[in-house]
PDB file of C-alpha atoms in Angstrom:
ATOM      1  CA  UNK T   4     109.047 111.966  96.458  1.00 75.00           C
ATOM      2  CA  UNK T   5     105.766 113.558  95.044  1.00 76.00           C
ATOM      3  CA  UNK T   6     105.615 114.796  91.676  1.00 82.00           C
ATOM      4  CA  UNK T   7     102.252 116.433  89.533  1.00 82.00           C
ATOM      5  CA  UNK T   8     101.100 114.046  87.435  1.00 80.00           C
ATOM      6  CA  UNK T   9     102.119 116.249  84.569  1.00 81.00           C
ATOM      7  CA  UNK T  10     105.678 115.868  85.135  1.00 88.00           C
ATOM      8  CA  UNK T  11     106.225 111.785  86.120  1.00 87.00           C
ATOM      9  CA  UNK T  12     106.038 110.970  82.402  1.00 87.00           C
ATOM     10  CA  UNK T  13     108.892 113.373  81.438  1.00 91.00           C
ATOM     11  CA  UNK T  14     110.793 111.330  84.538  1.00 92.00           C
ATOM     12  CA  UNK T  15     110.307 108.139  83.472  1.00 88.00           C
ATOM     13  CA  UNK T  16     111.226 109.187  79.862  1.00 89.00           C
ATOM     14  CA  UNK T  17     114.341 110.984  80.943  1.00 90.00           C
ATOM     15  CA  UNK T  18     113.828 114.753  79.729  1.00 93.00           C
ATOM     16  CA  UNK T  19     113.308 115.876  83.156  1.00 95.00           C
ATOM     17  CA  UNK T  20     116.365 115.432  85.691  1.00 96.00           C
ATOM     18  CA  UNK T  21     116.034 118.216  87.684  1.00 97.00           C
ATOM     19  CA  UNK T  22     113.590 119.243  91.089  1.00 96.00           C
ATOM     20  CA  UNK T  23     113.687 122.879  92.456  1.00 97.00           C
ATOM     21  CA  UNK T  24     111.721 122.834  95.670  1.00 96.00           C
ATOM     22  CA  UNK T  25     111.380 125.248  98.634  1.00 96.00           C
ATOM     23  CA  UNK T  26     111.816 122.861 101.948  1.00 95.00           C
ATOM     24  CA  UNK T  27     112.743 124.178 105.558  1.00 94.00           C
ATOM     25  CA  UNK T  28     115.778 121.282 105.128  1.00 92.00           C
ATOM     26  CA  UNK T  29     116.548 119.286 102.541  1.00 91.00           C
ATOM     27  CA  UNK T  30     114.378 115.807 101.941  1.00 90.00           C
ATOM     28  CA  UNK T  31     116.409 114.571  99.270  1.00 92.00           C
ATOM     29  CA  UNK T  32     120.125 112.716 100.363  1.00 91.00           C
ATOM     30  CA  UNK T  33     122.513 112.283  97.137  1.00 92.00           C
ATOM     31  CA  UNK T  34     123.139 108.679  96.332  1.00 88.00           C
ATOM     32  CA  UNK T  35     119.121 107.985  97.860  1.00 89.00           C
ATOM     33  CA  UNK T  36     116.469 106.541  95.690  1.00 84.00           C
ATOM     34  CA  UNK T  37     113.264 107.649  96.000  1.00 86.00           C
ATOM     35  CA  UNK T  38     109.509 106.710  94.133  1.00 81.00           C
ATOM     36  CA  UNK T  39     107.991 108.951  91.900  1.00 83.00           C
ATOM     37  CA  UNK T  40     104.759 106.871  92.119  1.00 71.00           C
ATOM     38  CA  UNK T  41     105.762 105.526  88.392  1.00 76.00           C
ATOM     39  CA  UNK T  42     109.497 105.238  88.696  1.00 82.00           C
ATOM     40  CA  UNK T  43     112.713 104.768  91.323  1.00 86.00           C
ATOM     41  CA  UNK T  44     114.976 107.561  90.732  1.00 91.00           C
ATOM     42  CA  UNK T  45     118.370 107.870  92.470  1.00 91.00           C
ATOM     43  CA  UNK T  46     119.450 111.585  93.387  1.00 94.00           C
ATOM     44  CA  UNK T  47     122.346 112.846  92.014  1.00 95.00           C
ATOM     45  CA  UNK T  48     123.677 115.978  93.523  1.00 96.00           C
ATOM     46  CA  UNK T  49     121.633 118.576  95.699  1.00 96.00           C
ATOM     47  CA  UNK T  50     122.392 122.243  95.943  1.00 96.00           C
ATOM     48  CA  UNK T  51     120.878 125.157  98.616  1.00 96.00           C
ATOM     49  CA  UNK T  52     120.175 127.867  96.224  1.00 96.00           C
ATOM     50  CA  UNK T  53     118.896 131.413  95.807  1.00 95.00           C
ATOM     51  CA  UNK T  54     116.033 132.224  92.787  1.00 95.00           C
ATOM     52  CA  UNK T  55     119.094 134.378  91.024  1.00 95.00           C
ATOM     53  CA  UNK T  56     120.924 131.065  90.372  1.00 96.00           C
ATOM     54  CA  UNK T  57     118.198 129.220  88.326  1.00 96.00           C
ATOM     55  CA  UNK T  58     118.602 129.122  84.672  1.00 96.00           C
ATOM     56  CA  UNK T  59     116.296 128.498  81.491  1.00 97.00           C
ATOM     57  CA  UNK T  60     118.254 125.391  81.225  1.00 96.00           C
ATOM     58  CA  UNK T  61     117.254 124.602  84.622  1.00 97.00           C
ATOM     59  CA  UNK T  62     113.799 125.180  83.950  1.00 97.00           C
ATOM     60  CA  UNK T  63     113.788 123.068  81.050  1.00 97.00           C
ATOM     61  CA  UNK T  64     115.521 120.094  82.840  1.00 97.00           C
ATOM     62  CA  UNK T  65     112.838 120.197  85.748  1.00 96.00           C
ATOM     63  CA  UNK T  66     109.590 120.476  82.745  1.00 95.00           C
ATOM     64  CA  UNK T  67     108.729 124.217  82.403  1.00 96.00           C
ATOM     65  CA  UNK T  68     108.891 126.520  79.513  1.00 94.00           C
ATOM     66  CA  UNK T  69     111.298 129.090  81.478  1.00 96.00           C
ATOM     67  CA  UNK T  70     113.227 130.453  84.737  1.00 96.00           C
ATOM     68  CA  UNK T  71     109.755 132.593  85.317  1.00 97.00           C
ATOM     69  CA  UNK T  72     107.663 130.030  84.884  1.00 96.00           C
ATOM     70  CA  UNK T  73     109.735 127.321  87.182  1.00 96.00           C
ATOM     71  CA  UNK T  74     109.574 130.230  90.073  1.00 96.00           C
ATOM     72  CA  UNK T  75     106.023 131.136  89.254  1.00 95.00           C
ATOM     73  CA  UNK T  76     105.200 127.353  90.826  1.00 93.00           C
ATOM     74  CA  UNK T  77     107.780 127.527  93.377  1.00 94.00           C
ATOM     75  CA  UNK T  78     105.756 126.564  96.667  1.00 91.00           C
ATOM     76  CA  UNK T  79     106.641 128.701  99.921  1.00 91.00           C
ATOM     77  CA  UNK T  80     107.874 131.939 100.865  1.00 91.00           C
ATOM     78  CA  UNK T  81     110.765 133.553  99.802  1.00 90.00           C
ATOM     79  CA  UNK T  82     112.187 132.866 103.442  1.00 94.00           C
ATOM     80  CA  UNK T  83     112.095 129.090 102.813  1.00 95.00           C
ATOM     81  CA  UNK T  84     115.510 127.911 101.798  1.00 96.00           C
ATOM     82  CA  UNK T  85     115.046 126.662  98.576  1.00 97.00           C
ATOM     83  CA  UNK T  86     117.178 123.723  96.154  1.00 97.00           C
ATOM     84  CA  UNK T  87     118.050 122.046  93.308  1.00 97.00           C
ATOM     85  CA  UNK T  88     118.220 118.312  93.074  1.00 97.00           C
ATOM     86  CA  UNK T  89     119.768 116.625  89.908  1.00 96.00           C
ATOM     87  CA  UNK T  90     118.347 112.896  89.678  1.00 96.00           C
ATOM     88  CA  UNK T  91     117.803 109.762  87.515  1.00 93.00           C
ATOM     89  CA  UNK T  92     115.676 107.367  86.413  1.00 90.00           C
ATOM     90  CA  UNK T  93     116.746 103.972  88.221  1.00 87.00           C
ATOM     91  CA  UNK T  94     117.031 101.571  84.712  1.00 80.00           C
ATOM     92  CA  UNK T  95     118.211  98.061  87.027  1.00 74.00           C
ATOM     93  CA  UNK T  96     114.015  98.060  88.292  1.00 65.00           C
ATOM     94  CA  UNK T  97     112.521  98.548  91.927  1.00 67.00           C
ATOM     95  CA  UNK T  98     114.841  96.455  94.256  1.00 70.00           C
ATOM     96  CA  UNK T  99     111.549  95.788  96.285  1.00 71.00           C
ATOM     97  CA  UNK T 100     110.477  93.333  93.577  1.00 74.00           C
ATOM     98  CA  UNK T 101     113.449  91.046  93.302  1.00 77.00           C
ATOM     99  CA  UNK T 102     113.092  90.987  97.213  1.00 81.00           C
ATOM    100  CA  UNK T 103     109.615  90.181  96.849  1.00 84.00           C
ATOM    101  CA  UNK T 104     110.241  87.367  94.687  1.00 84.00           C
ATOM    102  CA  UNK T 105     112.956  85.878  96.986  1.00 86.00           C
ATOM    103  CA  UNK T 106     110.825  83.012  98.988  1.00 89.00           C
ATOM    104  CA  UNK T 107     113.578  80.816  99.905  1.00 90.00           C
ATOM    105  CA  UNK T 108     114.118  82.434 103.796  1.00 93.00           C
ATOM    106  CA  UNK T 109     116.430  81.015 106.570  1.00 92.00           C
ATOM    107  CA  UNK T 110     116.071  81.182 109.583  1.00 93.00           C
ATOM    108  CA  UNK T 111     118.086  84.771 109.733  1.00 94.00           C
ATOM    109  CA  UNK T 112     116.116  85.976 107.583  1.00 93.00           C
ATOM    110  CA  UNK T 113     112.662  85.141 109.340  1.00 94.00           C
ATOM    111  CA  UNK T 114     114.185  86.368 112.435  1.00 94.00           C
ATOM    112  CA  UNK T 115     114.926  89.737 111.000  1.00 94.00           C
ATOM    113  CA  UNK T 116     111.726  90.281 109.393  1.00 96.00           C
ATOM    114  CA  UNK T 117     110.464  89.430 113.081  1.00 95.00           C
ATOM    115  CA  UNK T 118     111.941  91.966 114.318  1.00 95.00           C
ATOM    116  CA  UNK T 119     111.347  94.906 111.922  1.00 95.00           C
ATOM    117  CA  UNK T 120     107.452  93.770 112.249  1.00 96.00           C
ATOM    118  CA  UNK T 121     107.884  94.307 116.178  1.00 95.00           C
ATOM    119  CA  UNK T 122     109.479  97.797 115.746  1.00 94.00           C
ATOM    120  CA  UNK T 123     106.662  98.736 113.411  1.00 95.00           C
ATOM    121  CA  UNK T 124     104.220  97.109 115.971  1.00 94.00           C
ATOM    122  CA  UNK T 125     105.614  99.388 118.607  1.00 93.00           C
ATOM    123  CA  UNK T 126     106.285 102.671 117.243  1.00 90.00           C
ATOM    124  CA  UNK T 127     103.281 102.340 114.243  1.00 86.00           C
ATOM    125  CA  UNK T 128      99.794 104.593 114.469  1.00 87.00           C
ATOM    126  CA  UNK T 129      97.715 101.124 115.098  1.00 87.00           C
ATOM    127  CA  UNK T 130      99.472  98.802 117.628  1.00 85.00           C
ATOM    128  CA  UNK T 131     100.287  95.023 116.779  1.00 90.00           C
ATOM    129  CA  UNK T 132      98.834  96.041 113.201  1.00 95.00           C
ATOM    130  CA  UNK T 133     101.509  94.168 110.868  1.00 96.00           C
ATOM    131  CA  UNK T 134      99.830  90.428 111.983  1.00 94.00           C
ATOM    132  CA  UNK T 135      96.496  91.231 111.081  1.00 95.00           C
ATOM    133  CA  UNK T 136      97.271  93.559 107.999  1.00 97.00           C
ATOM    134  CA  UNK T 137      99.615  90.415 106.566  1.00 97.00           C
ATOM    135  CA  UNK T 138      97.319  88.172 107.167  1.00 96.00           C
ATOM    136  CA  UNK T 139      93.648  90.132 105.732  1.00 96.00           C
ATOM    137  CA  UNK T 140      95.837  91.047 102.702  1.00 97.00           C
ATOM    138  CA  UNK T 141      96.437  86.894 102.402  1.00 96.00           C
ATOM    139  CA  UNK T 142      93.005  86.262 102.882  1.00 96.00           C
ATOM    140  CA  UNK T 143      91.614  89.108 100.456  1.00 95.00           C
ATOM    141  CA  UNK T 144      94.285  89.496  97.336  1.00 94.00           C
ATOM    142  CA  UNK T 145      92.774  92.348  95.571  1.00 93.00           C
ATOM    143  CA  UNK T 146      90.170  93.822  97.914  1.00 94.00           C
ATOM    144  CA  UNK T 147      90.275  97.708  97.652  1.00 94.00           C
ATOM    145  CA  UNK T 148      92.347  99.149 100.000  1.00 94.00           C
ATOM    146  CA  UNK T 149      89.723 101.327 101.553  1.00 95.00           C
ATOM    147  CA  UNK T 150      87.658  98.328 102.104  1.00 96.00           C
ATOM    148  CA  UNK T 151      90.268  96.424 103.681  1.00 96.00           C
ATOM    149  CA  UNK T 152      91.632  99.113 106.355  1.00 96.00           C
ATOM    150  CA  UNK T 153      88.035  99.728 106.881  1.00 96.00           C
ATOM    151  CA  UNK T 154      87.538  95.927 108.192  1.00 95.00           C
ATOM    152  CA  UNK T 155      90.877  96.099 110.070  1.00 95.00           C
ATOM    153  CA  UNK T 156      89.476  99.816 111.819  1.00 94.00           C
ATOM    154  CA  UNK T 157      91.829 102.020 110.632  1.00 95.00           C
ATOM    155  CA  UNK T 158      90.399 105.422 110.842  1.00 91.00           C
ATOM    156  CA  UNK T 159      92.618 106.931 108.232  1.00 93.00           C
ATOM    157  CA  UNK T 160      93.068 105.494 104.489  1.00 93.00           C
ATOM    158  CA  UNK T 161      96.154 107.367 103.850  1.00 91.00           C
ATOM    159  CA  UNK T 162      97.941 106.062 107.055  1.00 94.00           C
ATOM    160  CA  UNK T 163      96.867 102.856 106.153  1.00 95.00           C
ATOM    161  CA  UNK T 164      98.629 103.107 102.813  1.00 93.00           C
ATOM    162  CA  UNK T 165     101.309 104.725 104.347  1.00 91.00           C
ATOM    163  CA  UNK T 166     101.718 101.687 106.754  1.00 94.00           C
ATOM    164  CA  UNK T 167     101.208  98.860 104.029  1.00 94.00           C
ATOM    165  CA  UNK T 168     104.569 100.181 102.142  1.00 90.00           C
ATOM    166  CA  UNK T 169     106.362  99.438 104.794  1.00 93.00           C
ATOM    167  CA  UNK T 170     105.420  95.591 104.326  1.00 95.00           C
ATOM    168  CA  UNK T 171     105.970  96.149 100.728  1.00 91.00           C
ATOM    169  CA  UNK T 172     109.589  97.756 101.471  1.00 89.00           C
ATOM    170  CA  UNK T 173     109.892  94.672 103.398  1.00 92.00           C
ATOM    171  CA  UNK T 174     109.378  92.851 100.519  1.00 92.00           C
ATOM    172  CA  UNK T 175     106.031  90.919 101.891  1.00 95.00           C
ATOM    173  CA  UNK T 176     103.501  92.641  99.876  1.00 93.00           C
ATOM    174  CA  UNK T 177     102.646  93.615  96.199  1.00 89.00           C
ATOM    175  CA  UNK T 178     100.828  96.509  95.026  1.00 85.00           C
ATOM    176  CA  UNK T 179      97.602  95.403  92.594  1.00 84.00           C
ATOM    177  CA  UNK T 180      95.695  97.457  90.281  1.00 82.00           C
ATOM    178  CA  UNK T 181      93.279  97.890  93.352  1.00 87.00           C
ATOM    179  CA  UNK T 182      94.016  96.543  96.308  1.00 91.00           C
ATOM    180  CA  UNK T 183      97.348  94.144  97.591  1.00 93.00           C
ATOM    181  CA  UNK T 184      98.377  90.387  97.276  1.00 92.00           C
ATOM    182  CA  UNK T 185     101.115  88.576  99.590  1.00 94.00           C
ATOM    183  CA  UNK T 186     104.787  88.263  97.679  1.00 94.00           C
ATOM    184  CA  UNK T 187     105.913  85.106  97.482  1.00 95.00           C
ATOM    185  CA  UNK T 188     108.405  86.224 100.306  1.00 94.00           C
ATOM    186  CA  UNK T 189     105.508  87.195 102.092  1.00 95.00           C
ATOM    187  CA  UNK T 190     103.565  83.459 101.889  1.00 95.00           C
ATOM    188  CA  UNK T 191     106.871  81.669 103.047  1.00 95.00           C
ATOM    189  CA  UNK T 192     107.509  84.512 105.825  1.00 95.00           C
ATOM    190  CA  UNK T 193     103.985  83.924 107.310  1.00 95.00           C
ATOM    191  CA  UNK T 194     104.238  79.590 106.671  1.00 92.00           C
ATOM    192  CA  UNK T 195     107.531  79.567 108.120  1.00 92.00           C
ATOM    193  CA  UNK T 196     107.373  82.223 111.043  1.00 89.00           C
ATOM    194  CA  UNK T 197     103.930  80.359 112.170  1.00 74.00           C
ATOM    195  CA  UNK T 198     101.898  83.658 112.026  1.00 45.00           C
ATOM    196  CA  UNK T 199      98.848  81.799 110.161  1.00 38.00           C
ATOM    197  CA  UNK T 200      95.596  81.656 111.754  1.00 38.00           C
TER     198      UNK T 200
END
């Protein structure tokens, strides 16, 4: 779930708990969590609205001065449906991490990361990608990411990024400063599957 930079601090301090967006359907599911790109926040309730229902209190809750100023940055026409999401800050941390950390697999486990990896290799914008990208990311912990999908020949950095979550919502990767490591669930997936070179 994107957010300006101006407003992910007021998230992850809790003043703002409220998202009014214009969207041809809703992208937000109550009772989902979604990343803010600082925090996990868990929506709440979501409402199809019309402009006359927003408040000043509304405004406030989602980080503007006002009701004008909240529709002043309203995206989209007027014929896009438009809603209100209440949300908030997930406190119990990013479930990713605790899977990350979890490197004692069985057999059902390896199995079912085996066969996520083979979905993504089928349906993903690179074929047979996940192999490769696990194993460069072992071999280069912290190499920029733009370097790295540049070796492996992806054409497009974002898709590249795009792709690597999915190993990290797998729980096989970690997110660096710059660049990515292998989770410990990650090293025992690869010894214990027998994808190492």
């Amino acid at each position: 779930m994107l957010f300006e930079a101006r407003l992910r601090e007021g998230i992850h301090e809790g003043r703002i708990t409220l998202m009014v967006r214009r969207w041809a359907r809703s992208k937000a599911i109550p009772g989902h969590r979604y990343r803010t790109g600082v925090d996990l926040i868990e929506v709440e309730e979501v409402d199809e609205i019309v402009e006359g229902d927003l408040t000043d209190e509304d405004a406030v809750a989602a980080g503007y001065g006002d009701r004008a100023d909240l529709i002043a940055n309203l995206r989209g026409g007027e014929e896009v449906p438009l809603y209100r999401v209440r949300f908030h800050v997930v406190t119990d941390g990013d479930p990713r991490d605790r899977l990350a950390a979890t490197a004692d697999l069985t057999a059902d486990d390896v199995a079912a990361i085996d066969a996520r990896l083979q979905r993504f290799d089928a349906t993903g914008p690179k074929r047979a990608w996940t192999r490769e990208t696990l194993e460069a990311i072992r071999a280069n912990p912290g190499l920029r990411a733009g370097t790295l999908a540049e070796q492996l020949g992806w054409e497009e950095l974002l898709v590249f990024k795009r792709s690597v979550r999915k190993l990290k919502d797998l729980g096989l990767t970690l997110s660096l400063e710059v660049g990515y490591r292998l989770s410990p669930r990650g090293e025992a997936y690869l010894r214990l599957s027998g994808r190492t070179r």
